[in-house]
Amino acid sequence: MIEIENVRKSFGSLEILKGVSLNVEKGEVVSVIGGSGSGKSTLLMCINGLEPIQGGRIVVDGVDVHDRRTDINKLRQKIGIVFQQWNAFPHLTVLENVTLAPRKVLGIGRREAEEVAVRHLAHVGLGDKLGVFPSKLSGGQQQRMAIARALAMSPDYMLFDEVTSALDPQLVGEVLATLRMLSEEGMTMIIVTHEIRFARDVSDRVAFFREGVIHEIGPPEQVIGNPQRPETVEFLNSVL
Amino acid sequence: MLDYTFHWRPALRALPEMLSGALVTLEIAVLSMILGTIAGVLLALARQSGNRLLSGFATGWIELARNTPALLQVYMAYFGLGSIGIFLDSYLSVLLGIAFNNAGYLAETFRGAMRAIPHTQVRAARSLGMGSAKAFRLIVLPQMFRIAFYPMTNQMVWAILMTSIGVIVGLDTDLTGVTQELNVRTFRTFEYFAIAAVLYYLIAKLVTVSARLMAWRLFRY
Ligand SMILES: Nc1ncnc2c1ncn2[C@@H]1O[C@H](COP(=O)(O)OP(=O)(O)OP(=O)(O)O)[C@@H](O)[C@H]1O
Ligand SMILES: [Mg+2]
């Protein structure tokens, strides 16, 4: 379970997160929607400790992410994240991209790591690209590789940051299909997305982010289907 | 001047001797590059470390290496260190002097190369549970060496040519040293130095060509 309690986060004097609270249960899929610059990416970075916070706390399975005594590398092993920008390791093949962390972080042998990697890559439809370098992949394929790479660590949680926003429309579908598949398999996920329809279909709850706080949260039928707050209505009108 | 007649045959007879000198030259250059690369990476890191003492030390080294003659750097390794009680033989002082120079230039090359690697690469590595050292070794270093590879090749050629200043500290086993010895013995200055020049040229070419082959093998992406 991910517990986010009244989290505050600033870059310099600019406060980005102004008291965010959100609990994500095991197996739950929560989508985060909201305007550009509202702090959605920043929140994901805070959840796996890539960014420090200035107030509140984030607790994952009982472990405080930002506590100095926390073994953050260990904690990150169970929180997979796929970033907004493509983040393939260009000097490694697709297979090596996916086996690297299991081998070098978890200490799994090459053969076993490759078996797991091949399974995940096949799962996201890249079974025929094992020896290819990322530069030869399309954006959608790179993004799916990043998903396989995160999954190869057998995480308990997956965080997705607008994994389709940099993609051509025809590639969006394939990545969303991958996310949908994961949600059906029971993966706990926080999905930052601009794809409102997708968020409605796949989420247990949708959180509307505005000005550094969660402005409205609830089941998709409410937040997207019948929003209670005028700002939510306004946002949805602007993107739908 | 016009009464100087070329005598190539005796000069060519000294070729094996000169070739073994060329080998020593290559050996010093390779070792100085290995040392220079290791020190260069550490200097580049030290310079960005944010620690005043470390970055000051690194900046001092880099500035000296790049803005003083290599000849003086070798001289300092031989006589300068000698005056504070550290006595190096001529081979070691040439090796360390050139390694010092290489490290200074390479540190700047590496620093630039590291800057060219997007920060998102480290972030992605850290998100997979790698510690910062592991992320550096597995993600940053390999990409850095690719970006720095051609400047490194240039530095290697430069290192080969720099070894020739070893004569000033009495190095007599490298190509220039051997040539100088032959010259003193026979006064066939032009012939010997012409052969030496050709050999330097060939070693330099050999290095660039094999670097190109290596790059082709190593950097498949
Ligand atoms: N490293 C940083 N240093 C300073 N400011 C930052 C940094 N990262 C993000 N910001 C600022 O924080 C704010 C929130 O950024 P964030 O990337 O979290 O927004 P977002 O909701 O993900 O937006 P988008 O939908 O455009 O991705 C922005 O104003 C951004 O300029
Ligand atoms: Mg973002």
GROMACS .gro file of C-alpha atoms and ligand atoms in nm:
model
  493
    1MET     CA    1   0.000   0.000   0.000
    2ILE     CA    2   0.118   0.350  -0.085
    3GLU     CA    3   0.030   0.616   0.170
    4ILE     CA    4   0.085   0.975   0.071
    5GLU     CA    5   0.022   1.209   0.361
    6ASN     CA    6   0.005   1.583   0.322
    7VAL     CA    7   0.315   1.596   0.103
    8ARG     CA    8   0.477   1.930   0.033
    9LYS     CA    9   0.744   1.976  -0.227
   10SER     CA   10   0.919   2.287  -0.354
   11PHE     CA   11   1.176   2.365  -0.617
   12GLY     CA   12   1.356   2.659  -0.462
   13SER     CA   13   1.090   2.902  -0.352
   14LEU     CA   14   0.831   2.759  -0.588
   15GLU     CA   15   0.597   2.522  -0.407
   16ILE     CA   16   0.475   2.254  -0.644
   17LEU     CA   17   0.299   2.008  -0.413
   18LYS     CA   18   0.097   2.187  -0.149
   19GLY     CA   19  -0.024   1.908   0.075
   20VAL     CA   20  -0.107   1.605  -0.135
   21SER     CA   21  -0.273   1.308   0.033
   22LEU     CA   22  -0.360   0.983  -0.139
   23ASN     CA   23  -0.374   0.619  -0.041
   24VAL     CA   24  -0.337   0.351  -0.303
   25GLU     CA   25  -0.442   0.000  -0.201
   26LYS     CA   26  -0.286  -0.322  -0.326
   27GLY     CA   27  -0.432  -0.405  -0.665
   28GLU     CA   28  -0.581  -0.064  -0.714
   29VAL     CA   29  -0.540   0.145  -1.028
   30VAL     CA   30  -0.543   0.519  -0.970
   31SER     CA   31  -0.522   0.761  -1.261
   32VAL     CA   32  -0.398   1.114  -1.211
   33ILE     CA   33  -0.517   1.380  -1.450
   34GLY     CA   34  -0.458   1.752  -1.448
   35GLY     CA   35  -0.311   2.045  -1.634
   36SER     CA   36   0.046   2.079  -1.750
   37GLY     CA   37   0.280   2.192  -1.474
   38SER     CA   38   0.040   2.096  -1.195
   39GLY     CA   39   0.301   1.866  -1.038
   40LYS     CA   40   0.194   1.519  -1.154
   41SER     CA   41   0.541   1.406  -1.262
   42THR     CA   42   0.690   1.558  -0.950
   43LEU     CA   43   0.455   1.351  -0.734
   44LEU     CA   44   0.563   1.026  -0.902
   45MET     CA   45   0.930   1.116  -0.854
   46CYS     CA   46   0.864   1.176  -0.487
   47ILE     CA   47   0.694   0.840  -0.446
   48ASN     CA   48   1.007   0.646  -0.531
   49GLY     CA   49   1.241   0.893  -0.369
   50LEU     CA   50   1.392   1.041  -0.683
   51GLU     CA   51   1.294   1.380  -0.543
   52PRO     CA   52   1.316   1.487  -0.178
   53ILE     CA   53   1.009   1.637  -0.010
   54GLN     CA   54   0.980   1.927   0.230
   55GLY     CA   55   0.680   1.816   0.429
   56GLY     CA   56   0.447   1.526   0.502
   57ARG     CA   57   0.547   1.169   0.429
   58ILE     CA   58   0.520   0.890   0.179
   59VAL     CA   59   0.504   0.538   0.313
   60VAL     CA   60   0.525   0.230   0.092
   61ASP     CA   61   0.440  -0.101   0.260
   62GLY     CA   62   0.513   0.057   0.596
   63VAL     CA   63   0.848   0.203   0.491
   64ASP     CA   64   0.898   0.578   0.491
   65VAL     CA   65   1.047   0.662   0.151
   66HIS     CA   66   1.226   0.976   0.263
   67ASP     CA   67   1.356   0.848   0.595
   68ARG     CA   68   1.736   0.862   0.593
   69ARG     CA   69   1.755   0.512   0.735
   70THR     CA   70   1.551   0.366   0.450
   71ASP     CA   71   1.747   0.157   0.200
   72ILE     CA   72   1.611   0.347  -0.097
   73ASN     CA   73   1.768   0.120  -0.360
   74LYS     CA   74   1.596  -0.175  -0.201
   75LEU     CA   75   1.264   0.007  -0.184
   76ARG     CA   76   1.286   0.112  -0.548
   77GLN     CA   77   1.310  -0.250  -0.650
   78LYS     CA   78   0.943  -0.287  -0.576
   79ILE     CA   79   0.833   0.039  -0.734
   80GLY     CA   80   0.865   0.034  -1.111
   81ILE     CA   81   0.843   0.366  -1.290
   82VAL     CA   82   0.818   0.453  -1.656
   83PHE     CA   83   0.894   0.813  -1.735
   84GLN     CA   84   0.734   1.069  -1.954
   85GLN     CA   85   1.039   1.099  -2.177
   86TRP     CA   86   1.186   0.792  -2.333
   87ASN     CA   87   1.459   0.659  -2.118
   88ALA     CA   88   1.604   0.358  -2.292
   89PHE     CA   89   1.973   0.295  -2.229
   90PRO     CA   90   2.104   0.359  -2.581
   91HIS     CA   91   2.426   0.158  -2.543
   92LEU     CA   92   2.243  -0.165  -2.458
   93THR     CA   93   2.028  -0.389  -2.672
   94VAL     CA   94   1.662  -0.431  -2.592
   95LEU     CA   95   1.738  -0.756  -2.411
   96GLU     CA   96   2.030  -0.602  -2.220
   97ASN     CA   97   1.817  -0.302  -2.123
   98VAL     CA   98   1.575  -0.540  -1.956
   99THR     CA   99   1.826  -0.781  -1.799
  100LEU     CA  100   2.065  -0.518  -1.663
  101ALA     CA  101   1.892  -0.432  -1.337
  102PRO     CA  102   1.782  -0.789  -1.252
  103ARG     CA  103   2.141  -0.901  -1.298
  104LYS     CA  104   2.328  -0.611  -1.143
  105VAL     CA  105   2.081  -0.511  -0.875
  106LEU     CA  106   1.903  -0.833  -0.784
  107GLY     CA  107   2.203  -1.051  -0.865
  108ILE     CA  108   2.010  -1.293  -1.084
  109GLY     CA  109   2.217  -1.505  -1.322
  110ARG     CA  110   2.231  -1.417  -1.688
  111ARG     CA  111   2.034  -1.714  -1.813
  112GLU     CA  112   1.750  -1.671  -1.570
  113ALA     CA  113   1.742  -1.295  -1.621
  114GLU     CA  114   1.720  -1.347  -1.995
  115GLU     CA  115   1.437  -1.593  -1.961
  116VAL     CA  116   1.241  -1.346  -1.751
  117ALA     CA  117   1.326  -1.060  -1.988
  118VAL     CA  118   1.219  -1.253  -2.295
  119ARG     CA  119   0.889  -1.333  -2.128
  120HIS     CA  120   0.822  -0.968  -2.042
  121LEU     CA  121   0.933  -0.846  -2.381
  122ALA     CA  122   0.705  -1.095  -2.551
  123HIS     CA  123   0.432  -0.980  -2.318
  124VAL     CA  124   0.461  -0.623  -2.446
  125GLY     CA  125   0.498  -0.739  -2.805
  126LEU     CA  126   0.873  -0.699  -2.848
  127GLY     CA  127   0.968  -1.065  -2.860
  128ASP     CA  128   1.130  -1.020  -3.200
  129LYS     CA  129   1.346  -0.719  -3.104
  130LEU     CA  130   1.580  -0.874  -2.847
  131GLY     CA  131   1.912  -0.794  -3.013
  132VAL     CA  132   1.807  -0.456  -3.148
  133PHE     CA  133   1.939  -0.126  -3.012
  134PRO     CA  134   1.681   0.125  -2.887
  135SER     CA  135   1.773   0.375  -3.159
  136LYS     CA  136   1.617   0.131  -3.404
  137LEU     CA  137   1.286   0.122  -3.218
  138SER     CA  138   0.987   0.346  -3.265
  139GLY     CA  139   0.877   0.565  -2.975
  140GLY     CA  140   0.599   0.326  -2.883
  141GLN     CA  141   0.835   0.031  -2.889
  142GLN     CA  142   1.084   0.215  -2.671
  143GLN     CA  143   0.810   0.296  -2.425
  144ARG     CA  144   0.695  -0.066  -2.414
  145MET     CA  145   1.055  -0.174  -2.364
  146ALA     CA  146   1.076   0.062  -2.066
  147ILE     CA  147   0.763  -0.104  -1.929
  148ALA     CA  148   0.916  -0.450  -1.972
  149ARG     CA  149   1.235  -0.325  -1.809
  150ALA     CA  150   1.045  -0.208  -1.504
  151LEU     CA  151   0.837  -0.527  -1.490
  152ALA     CA  152   1.148  -0.746  -1.503
  153MET     CA  153   1.226  -0.630  -1.149
  154SER     CA  154   0.897  -0.792  -1.039
  155PRO     CA  155   0.774  -0.472  -0.878
  156ASP     CA  156   0.467  -0.462  -0.656
  157TYR     CA  157   0.379  -0.115  -0.781
  158MET     CA  158   0.405   0.054  -1.117
  159LEU     CA  159   0.408   0.428  -1.174
  160PHE     CA  160   0.343   0.555  -1.525
  161ASP     CA  161   0.409   0.912  -1.625
  162GLU     CA  162   0.223   1.004  -1.940
  163VAL     CA  163   0.378   0.716  -2.122
  164THR     CA  164   0.179   0.798  -2.433
  165SER     CA  165   0.218   1.175  -2.446
  166ALA     CA  166   0.523   1.176  -2.671
  167LEU     CA  167   0.382   0.920  -2.910
  168ASP     CA  168   0.215   0.944  -3.247
  169PRO     CA  169  -0.157   0.874  -3.219
  170GLN     CA  170  -0.128   0.537  -3.393
  171LEU     CA  171   0.129   0.424  -3.133
  172VAL     CA  172  -0.075   0.532  -2.833
  173GLY     CA  173  -0.311   0.237  -2.862
  174GLU     CA  174  -0.040  -0.027  -2.833
  175VAL     CA  175   0.102   0.122  -2.514
  176LEU     CA  176  -0.240   0.169  -2.358
  177ALA     CA  177  -0.320  -0.192  -2.442
  178THR     CA  178  -0.012  -0.292  -2.243
  179LEU     CA  179  -0.127  -0.090  -1.942
  180ARG     CA  180  -0.475  -0.234  -1.967
  181MET     CA  181  -0.329  -0.583  -1.968
  182LEU     CA  182  -0.135  -0.505  -1.650
  183SER     CA  183  -0.441  -0.370  -1.475
  184GLU     CA  184  -0.630  -0.686  -1.563
  185GLU     CA  185  -0.347  -0.887  -1.412
  186GLY     CA  186  -0.397  -0.706  -1.082
  187MET     CA  187  -0.092  -0.480  -1.083
  188THR     CA  188  -0.112  -0.185  -0.844
  189MET     CA  189  -0.064   0.125  -1.054
  190ILE     CA  190  -0.061   0.501  -1.049
  191ILE     CA  191  -0.107   0.627  -1.401
  192VAL     CA  192  -0.054   0.991  -1.488
  193THR     CA  193  -0.229   1.040  -1.818
  194HIS     CA  194  -0.390   1.279  -2.059
  195GLU     CA  195  -0.601   1.000  -2.204
  196ILE     CA  196  -0.925   1.070  -2.023
  197ARG     CA  197  -1.120   0.794  -2.191
  198PHE     CA  198  -0.850   0.546  -2.105
  199ALA     CA  199  -0.844   0.668  -1.744
  200ARG     CA  200  -1.218   0.616  -1.724
  201ASP     CA  201  -1.194   0.261  -1.857
  202VAL     CA  202  -0.901   0.132  -1.662
  203SER     CA  203  -0.905   0.310  -1.324
  204ASP     CA  204  -1.062   0.223  -0.993
  205ARG     CA  205  -1.025   0.587  -0.896
  206VAL     CA  206  -0.934   0.904  -1.078
  207ALA     CA  207  -0.756   1.196  -0.910
  208PHE     CA  208  -0.780   1.543  -1.058
  209PHE     CA  209  -0.468   1.740  -0.978
  210ARG     CA  210  -0.483   2.115  -0.964
  211GLU     CA  211  -0.252   2.378  -0.820
  212GLY     CA  212  -0.049   2.132  -0.619
  213VAL     CA  213  -0.334   1.947  -0.448
  214ILE     CA  214  -0.577   1.673  -0.536
  215HIS     CA  215  -0.879   1.879  -0.621
  216GLU     CA  216  -1.124   1.597  -0.672
  217ILE     CA  217  -1.090   1.222  -0.639
  218GLY     CA  218  -1.330   0.936  -0.676
  219PRO     CA  219  -1.444   0.657  -0.905
  220PRO     CA  220  -1.422   0.745  -1.275
  221GLU     CA  221  -1.802   0.756  -1.304
  222GLN     CA  222  -1.791   1.049  -1.065
  223VAL     CA  223  -1.473   1.243  -1.149
  224ILE     CA  224  -1.503   1.200  -1.523
  225GLY     CA  225  -1.869   1.108  -1.566
  226ASN     CA  226  -2.023   1.349  -1.316
  227PRO     CA  227  -1.759   1.584  -1.170
  228GLN     CA  228  -1.859   1.765  -0.853
  229ARG     CA  229  -1.631   2.066  -0.873
  230PRO     CA  230  -1.646   2.340  -1.135
  231GLU     CA  231  -1.269   2.333  -1.196
  232THR     CA  232  -1.287   1.963  -1.279
  233VAL     CA  233  -1.565   2.029  -1.527
  234GLU     CA  234  -1.362   2.310  -1.679
  235PHE     CA  235  -1.053   2.089  -1.713
  236LEU     CA  236  -1.244   1.802  -1.867
  237ASN     CA  237  -1.409   2.036  -2.114
  238SER     CA  238  -1.070   2.166  -2.216
  239VAL     CA  239  -0.923   1.823  -2.290
  240LEU     CA  240  -1.215   1.618  -2.416
  241MET     CA  241   7.594   2.146  -4.673
  242LEU     CA  242   7.617   2.012  -5.023
  243ASP     CA  243   7.895   1.777  -4.929
  244TYR     CA  244   7.657   1.572  -4.713
  245THR     CA  245   7.592   1.247  -4.895
  246PHE     CA  246   7.310   1.019  -4.793
  247HIS     CA  247   7.403   0.678  -4.663
  248TRP     CA  248   7.081   0.492  -4.622
  249ARG     CA  249   7.218   0.140  -4.607
  250PRO     CA  250   7.398   0.164  -4.271
  251ALA     CA  251   7.110   0.365  -4.137
  252LEU     CA  252   6.864   0.097  -4.239
  253ARG     CA  253   7.078  -0.164  -4.071
  254ALA     CA  254   6.989   0.004  -3.743
  255LEU     CA  255   6.621  -0.052  -3.814
  256PRO     CA  256   6.571  -0.344  -3.571
  257GLU     CA  257   6.719  -0.132  -3.294
  258MET     CA  258   6.490   0.155  -3.385
  259LEU     CA  259   6.189  -0.074  -3.402
  260SER     CA  260   6.250  -0.193  -3.050
  261GLY     CA  261   6.271   0.174  -2.956
  262ALA     CA  262   5.936   0.225  -3.126
  263LEU     CA  263   5.796  -0.052  -2.910
  264VAL     CA  264   5.908   0.126  -2.595
  265THR     CA  265   5.751   0.445  -2.728
  266LEU     CA  266   5.423   0.266  -2.786
  267GLU     CA  267   5.446   0.104  -2.444
  268ILE     CA  268   5.492   0.437  -2.266
  269ALA     CA  269   5.207   0.589  -2.464
  270VAL     CA  270   4.968   0.303  -2.387
  271LEU     CA  271   5.053   0.297  -2.016
  272SER     CA  272   5.029   0.675  -1.992
  273MET     CA  273   4.688   0.660  -2.156
  274ILE     CA  274   4.563   0.395  -1.915
  275LEU     CA  275   4.686   0.597  -1.617
  276GLY     CA  276   4.565   0.920  -1.774
  277THR     CA  277   4.219   0.776  -1.838
  278ILE     CA  278   4.176   0.651  -1.483
  279ALA     CA  279   4.306   0.977  -1.337
  280GLY     CA  280   4.104   1.176  -1.591
  281VAL     CA  281   3.776   1.012  -1.488
  282LEU     CA  282   3.856   1.073  -1.121
  283LEU     CA  283   3.952   1.436  -1.192
  284ALA     CA  284   3.633   1.495  -1.389
  285LEU     CA  285   3.430   1.355  -1.099
  286ALA     CA  286   3.632   1.547  -0.841
  287ARG     CA  287   3.580   1.867  -1.032
  288GLN     CA  288   3.203   1.826  -1.022
  289SER     CA  289   3.197   1.683  -0.672
  290GLY     CA  290   3.096   2.005  -0.499
  291ASN     CA  291   3.370   1.940  -0.244
  292ARG     CA  292   3.590   2.253  -0.242
  293LEU     CA  293   3.912   2.070  -0.169
  294LEU     CA  294   3.860   1.798  -0.428
  295SER     CA  295   3.745   2.028  -0.703
  296GLY     CA  296   4.023   2.274  -0.626
  297PHE     CA  297   4.280   1.999  -0.653
  298ALA     CA  298   4.130   1.876  -0.979
  299THR     CA  299   4.110   2.224  -1.127
  300GLY     CA  300   4.473   2.289  -1.033
  301TRP     CA  301   4.587   1.968  -1.201
  302ILE     CA  302   4.383   2.029  -1.513
  303GLU     CA  303   4.498   2.390  -1.546
  304LEU     CA  304   4.865   2.300  -1.504
  305ALA     CA  305   4.846   2.004  -1.740
  306ARG     CA  306   4.681   2.206  -2.014
  307ASN     CA  307   4.859   2.536  -1.981
  308THR     CA  308   5.223   2.444  -1.930
  309PRO     CA  309   5.457   2.271  -2.177
  310ALA     CA  310   5.453   1.893  -2.159
  311LEU     CA  311   5.828   1.914  -2.156
  312LEU     CA  312   5.818   2.099  -1.826
  313GLN     CA  313   5.577   1.844  -1.686
  314VAL     CA  314   5.820   1.562  -1.760
  315TYR     CA  315   6.103   1.775  -1.632
  316MET     CA  316   5.918   1.831  -1.306
  317ALA     CA  317   5.856   1.459  -1.266
  318TYR     CA  318   6.229   1.396  -1.302
  319PHE     CA  319   6.404   1.689  -1.136
  320GLY     CA  320   6.119   1.855  -0.949
  321LEU     CA  321   6.019   1.544  -0.758
  322GLY     CA  322   6.388   1.468  -0.712
  323SER     CA  323   6.432   1.792  -0.523
  324ILE     CA  324   6.171   1.685  -0.272
  325GLY     CA  325   6.330   1.347  -0.230
  326ILE     CA  326   6.126   1.138  -0.474
  327PHE     CA  327   6.362   0.999  -0.733
  328LEU     CA  328   6.213   0.850  -1.046
  329ASP     CA  329   6.421   0.702  -1.324
  330SER     CA  330   6.385   0.858  -1.666
  331TYR     CA  331   6.139   0.595  -1.792
  332LEU     CA  332   5.904   0.646  -1.496
  333SER     CA  333   5.926   1.023  -1.505
  334VAL     CA  334   5.841   1.030  -1.876
  335LEU     CA  335   5.554   0.789  -1.816
  336LEU     CA  336   5.415   0.984  -1.521
  337GLY     CA  337   5.478   1.324  -1.679
  338ILE     CA  338   5.281   1.227  -1.987
  339ALA     CA  339   5.012   1.055  -1.781
  340PHE     CA  340   4.978   1.381  -1.587
  341ASN     CA  341   4.933   1.567  -1.913
  342ASN     CA  342   4.689   1.310  -2.054
  343ALA     CA  343   4.482   1.318  -1.737
  344GLY     CA  344   4.444   1.696  -1.756
  345TYR     CA  345   4.322   1.693  -2.114
  346LEU     CA  346   4.109   1.380  -2.076
  347ALA     CA  347   3.942   1.513  -1.760
  348GLU     CA  348   3.800   1.801  -1.961
  349THR     CA  349   3.700   1.569  -2.243
  350PHE     CA  350   3.524   1.340  -1.996
  351ARG     CA  351   3.352   1.626  -1.821
  352GLY     CA  352   3.210   1.747  -2.149
  353ALA     CA  353   3.106   1.395  -2.244
  354MET     CA  354   2.928   1.343  -1.911
  355ARG     CA  355   2.739   1.665  -1.962
  356ALA     CA  356   2.620   1.538  -2.297
  357ILE     CA  357   2.450   1.239  -2.134
  358PRO     CA  358   2.095   1.335  -2.039
  359HIS     CA  359   2.029   1.339  -1.668
  360THR     CA  360   1.726   1.120  -1.732
  361GLN     CA  361   1.966   0.831  -1.794
  362VAL     CA  362   2.087   0.838  -1.435
  363ARG     CA  363   1.734   0.887  -1.311
  364ALA     CA  364   1.616   0.583  -1.504
  365ALA     CA  365   1.905   0.378  -1.364
  366ARG     CA  366   1.839   0.492  -1.008
  367SER     CA  367   1.469   0.413  -1.046
  368LEU     CA  368   1.567   0.052  -1.114
  369GLY     CA  369   1.736   0.031  -0.777
  370MET     CA  370   2.095   0.102  -0.882
  371GLY     CA  371   2.303   0.301  -0.638
  372SER     CA  372   2.479   0.607  -0.775
  373ALA     CA  373   2.811   0.427  -0.820
  374LYS     CA  374   2.645   0.142  -1.006
  375ALA     CA  375   2.447   0.381  -1.225
  376PHE     CA  376   2.769   0.566  -1.305
  377ARG     CA  377   2.960   0.250  -1.391
  378LEU     CA  378   2.690   0.077  -1.592
  379ILE     CA  379   2.510   0.366  -1.759
  380VAL     CA  380   2.722   0.681  -1.760
  381LEU     CA  381   3.074   0.543  -1.816
  382PRO     CA  382   3.002   0.337  -2.128
  383GLN     CA  383   2.819   0.624  -2.292
  384MET     CA  384   3.087   0.868  -2.184
  385PHE     CA  385   3.362   0.660  -2.344
  386ARG     CA  386   3.176   0.652  -2.667
  387ILE     CA  387   3.140   1.029  -2.680
  388ALA     CA  388   3.501   1.074  -2.571
  389PHE     CA  389   3.644   0.806  -2.797
  390TYR     CA  390   3.773   1.024  -3.082
  391PRO     CA  391   3.924   1.287  -2.855
  392MET     CA  392   4.087   0.997  -2.668
  393THR     CA  393   4.235   0.869  -2.993
  394ASN     CA  394   4.380   1.212  -3.057
  395GLN     CA  395   4.524   1.221  -2.708
  396MET     CA  396   4.681   0.879  -2.765
  397VAL     CA  397   4.856   1.004  -3.080
  398TRP     CA  398   4.962   1.311  -2.890
  399ALA     CA  399   5.099   1.086  -2.612
  400ILE     CA  400   5.307   0.893  -2.865
  401LEU     CA  401   5.459   1.212  -2.999
  402MET     CA  402   5.514   1.349  -2.648
  403THR     CA  403   5.729   1.051  -2.552
  404SER     CA  404   6.001   1.202  -2.771
  405ILE     CA  405   6.070   1.463  -2.507
  406GLY     CA  406   6.205   1.183  -2.290
  407VAL     CA  407   6.556   1.257  -2.421
  408ILE     CA  408   6.575   1.563  -2.199
  409VAL     CA  409   6.566   1.345  -1.891
  410GLY     CA  410   6.802   1.091  -2.044
  411LEU     CA  411   6.554   0.834  -2.173
  412ASP     CA  412   6.753   0.634  -2.428
  413THR     CA  413   6.534   0.332  -2.490
  414ASP     CA  414   6.241   0.492  -2.675
  415LEU     CA  415   6.243   0.570  -3.045
  416THR     CA  416   6.387   0.921  -3.009
  417GLY     CA  417   6.634   0.806  -2.748
  418VAL     CA  418   6.761   0.522  -2.965
  419THR     CA  419   6.778   0.751  -3.267
  420GLN     CA  420   6.971   1.011  -3.075
  421GLU     CA  421   7.221   0.748  -2.961
  422LEU     CA  422   7.272   0.631  -3.319
  423ASN     CA  423   7.312   0.990  -3.429
  424VAL     CA  424   7.576   1.063  -3.173
  425ARG     CA  425   7.762   0.748  -3.270
  426THR     CA  426   7.752   0.803  -3.647
  427PHE     CA  427   7.645   1.161  -3.720
  428ARG     CA  428   7.407   1.033  -3.990
  429THR     CA  429   7.155   1.277  -3.849
  430PHE     CA  430   6.926   1.315  -4.146
  431GLU     CA  431   6.891   0.947  -4.226
  432TYR     CA  432   6.821   0.835  -3.871
  433PHE     CA  433   6.577   1.108  -3.793
  434ALA     CA  434   6.402   1.058  -4.125
  435ILE     CA  435   6.354   0.692  -4.042
  436ALA     CA  436   6.238   0.785  -3.693
  437ALA     CA  437   5.985   1.029  -3.839
  438VAL     CA  438   5.849   0.758  -4.067
  439LEU     CA  439   5.821   0.520  -3.773
  440TYR     CA  440   5.639   0.779  -3.560
  441TYR     CA  441   5.405   0.840  -3.848
  442LEU     CA  442   5.337   0.469  -3.887
  443ILE     CA  443   5.271   0.416  -3.515
  444ALA     CA  444   5.034   0.711  -3.511
  445LYS     CA  445   4.850   0.576  -3.816
  446LEU     CA  446   4.840   0.229  -3.666
  447VAL     CA  447   4.680   0.373  -3.355
  448THR     CA  448   4.415   0.569  -3.544
  449VAL     CA  449   4.328   0.276  -3.767
  450SER     CA  450   4.303   0.029  -3.481
  451ALA     CA  451   4.100   0.280  -3.282
  452ARG     CA  452   3.858   0.300  -3.572
  453LEU     CA  453   3.832  -0.079  -3.580
  454MET     CA  454   3.785  -0.089  -3.205
  455ALA     CA  455   3.511   0.173  -3.219
  456TRP     CA  456   3.337  -0.029  -3.487
  457ARG     CA  457   3.350  -0.338  -3.263
  458LEU     CA  458   3.259  -0.162  -2.940
  459PHE     CA  459   2.995   0.086  -3.039
  460ARG     CA  460   2.735  -0.108  -3.225
  461TYR     CA  461   2.457   0.131  -3.146
  462LIG     N1  462   1.394   1.992  -1.134
  462LIG     C1  463   1.312   2.098  -1.131
  462LIG     N2  464   1.357   2.219  -1.091
  462LIG     C2  465   1.275   2.325  -1.088
  462LIG     N3  466   1.146   2.323  -1.121
  462LIG     C3  467   1.094   2.207  -1.161
  462LIG     C4  468   1.174   2.089  -1.170
  462LIG     N4  469   1.096   1.987  -1.214
  462LIG     C5  470   0.974   2.040  -1.232
  462LIG     N5  471   0.972   2.171  -1.202
  462LIG     C6  472   0.857   2.259  -1.205
  462LIG     O1  473   0.755   2.201  -1.128
  462LIG     C7  474   0.628   2.221  -1.186
  462LIG     C8  475   0.555   2.089  -1.198
  462LIG     O2  476   0.624   2.009  -1.287
  462LIG     P1  477   0.574   1.863  -1.326
  462LIG     O3  478   0.669   1.811  -1.427
  462LIG     O4  479   0.556   1.785  -1.203
  462LIG     O5  480   0.433   1.893  -1.390
  462LIG     P2  481   0.335   1.793  -1.463
  462LIG     O6  482   0.206   1.803  -1.393
  462LIG     O7  483   0.398   1.661  -1.476
  462LIG     O8  484   0.320   1.862  -1.605
  462LIG     P3  485   0.309   1.793  -1.751
  462LIG     O9  486   0.168   1.751  -1.766
  462LIG    O10  487   0.345   1.906  -1.843
  462LIG    O11  488   0.406   1.681  -1.755
  462LIG     C9  489   0.651   2.291  -1.317
  462LIG    O12  490   0.624   2.428  -1.301
  462LIG    C10  491   0.798   2.271  -1.343
  462LIG    O13  492   0.851   2.380  -1.413
  463MG      MG  493   0.475   1.552  -1.628
   0.00000   0.00000   0.00000
